[in-house]
XYZ file of C-alpha atoms in Angstrom:
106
model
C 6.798 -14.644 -44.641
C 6.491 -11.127 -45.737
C 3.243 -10.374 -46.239
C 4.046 -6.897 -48.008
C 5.804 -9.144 -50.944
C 3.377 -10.779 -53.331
C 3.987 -11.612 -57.208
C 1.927 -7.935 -58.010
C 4.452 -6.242 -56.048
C 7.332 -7.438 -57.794
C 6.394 -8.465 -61.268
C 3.469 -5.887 -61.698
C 4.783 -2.547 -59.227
C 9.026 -3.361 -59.974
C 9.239 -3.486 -56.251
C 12.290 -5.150 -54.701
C 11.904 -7.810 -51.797
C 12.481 -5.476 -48.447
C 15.187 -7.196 -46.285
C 13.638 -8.479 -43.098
C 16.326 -7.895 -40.024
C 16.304 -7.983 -36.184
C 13.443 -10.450 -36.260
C 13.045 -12.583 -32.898
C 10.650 -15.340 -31.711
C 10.053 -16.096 -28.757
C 11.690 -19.395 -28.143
C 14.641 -19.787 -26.185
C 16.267 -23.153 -27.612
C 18.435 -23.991 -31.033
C 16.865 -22.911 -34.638
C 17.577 -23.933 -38.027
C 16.517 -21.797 -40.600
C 16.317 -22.144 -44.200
C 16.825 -19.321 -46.575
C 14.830 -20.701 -49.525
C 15.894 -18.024 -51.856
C 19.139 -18.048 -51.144
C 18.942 -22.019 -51.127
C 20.456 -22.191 -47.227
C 20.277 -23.312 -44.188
C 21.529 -21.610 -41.157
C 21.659 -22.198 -37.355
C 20.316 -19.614 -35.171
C 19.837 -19.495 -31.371
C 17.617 -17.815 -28.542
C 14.861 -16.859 -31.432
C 16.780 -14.008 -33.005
C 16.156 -14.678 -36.723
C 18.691 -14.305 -39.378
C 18.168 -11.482 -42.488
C 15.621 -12.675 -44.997
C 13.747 -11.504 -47.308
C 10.368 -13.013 -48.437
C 10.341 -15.824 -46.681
C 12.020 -18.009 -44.054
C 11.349 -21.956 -42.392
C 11.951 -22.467 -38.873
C 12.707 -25.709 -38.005
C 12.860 -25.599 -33.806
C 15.141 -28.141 -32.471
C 12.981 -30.533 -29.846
C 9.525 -30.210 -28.716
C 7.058 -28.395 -30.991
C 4.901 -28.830 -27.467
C 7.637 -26.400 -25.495
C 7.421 -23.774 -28.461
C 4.023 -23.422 -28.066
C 4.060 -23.036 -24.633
C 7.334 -20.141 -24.936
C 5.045 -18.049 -27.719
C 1.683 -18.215 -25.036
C 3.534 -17.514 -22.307
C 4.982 -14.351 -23.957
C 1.986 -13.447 -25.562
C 0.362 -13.408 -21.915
C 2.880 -11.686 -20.489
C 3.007 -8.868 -23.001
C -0.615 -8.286 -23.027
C -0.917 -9.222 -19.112
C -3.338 -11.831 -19.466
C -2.994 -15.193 -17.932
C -1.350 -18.104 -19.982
C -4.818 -20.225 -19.868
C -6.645 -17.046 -21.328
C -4.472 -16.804 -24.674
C -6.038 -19.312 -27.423
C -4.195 -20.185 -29.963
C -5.934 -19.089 -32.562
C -4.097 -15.790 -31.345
C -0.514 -16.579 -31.947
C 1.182 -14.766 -34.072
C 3.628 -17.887 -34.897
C 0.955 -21.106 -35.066
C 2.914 -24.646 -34.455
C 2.131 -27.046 -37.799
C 2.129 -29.673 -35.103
C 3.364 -32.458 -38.023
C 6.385 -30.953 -39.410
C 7.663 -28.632 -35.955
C 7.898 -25.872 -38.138
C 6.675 -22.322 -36.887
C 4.924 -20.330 -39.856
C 5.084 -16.632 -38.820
C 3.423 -13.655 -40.548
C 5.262 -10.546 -40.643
């Protein structure tokens, strides 16, 4: 989701939707993603992220339980801290454990 586009920016500011591009997660396995405002879904693979604009859903093919683990695991290694010392509640893309679908904040 792009946090920068809300219903003031566009309906009270004019401001168009930005195109988000380049984006990557860190999961290595098969993605599908749905472009809701375009109405489609498309596959994507080693976490690079098709353009989107507002919003996207990530649907990660397998185990939500392996995504977890790949976003820690990077997390640790980027801010050199051991995979045991990252909590979750500092992951930039949080699991919804029910549905395997990544919700990430831009």
């Amino acid at each position: 989701r792009d946090k920068a586009n809300t219903w003031e920016s566009e309906l009270v500011r004019g401001e168009s939707p930005a195109m988000i591009s380049g984006e990557k997660i860190p999961f290595s396995g098969s993605l599908r993603c749905y472009l809701p405002w375009e109405n489609r879904w498309v596959e994507a693979d080693d976490g690079v992220l098709p353009d989107f604009s507002r919003s996207i859903v990530v649907r990660v093919e397998g185990s939500p339980e392996i995504a977890v683990a790949e976003v820690r695991e990077s997390l640790a290694a980027k801010d050199g801290r051991a995979v045991q010392d990252v909590p979750y509640a500092d992951l930039s893309a949080r699991l919804k454990a029910d549905g395997q679908v990544l919700v990430i904040d831009k």
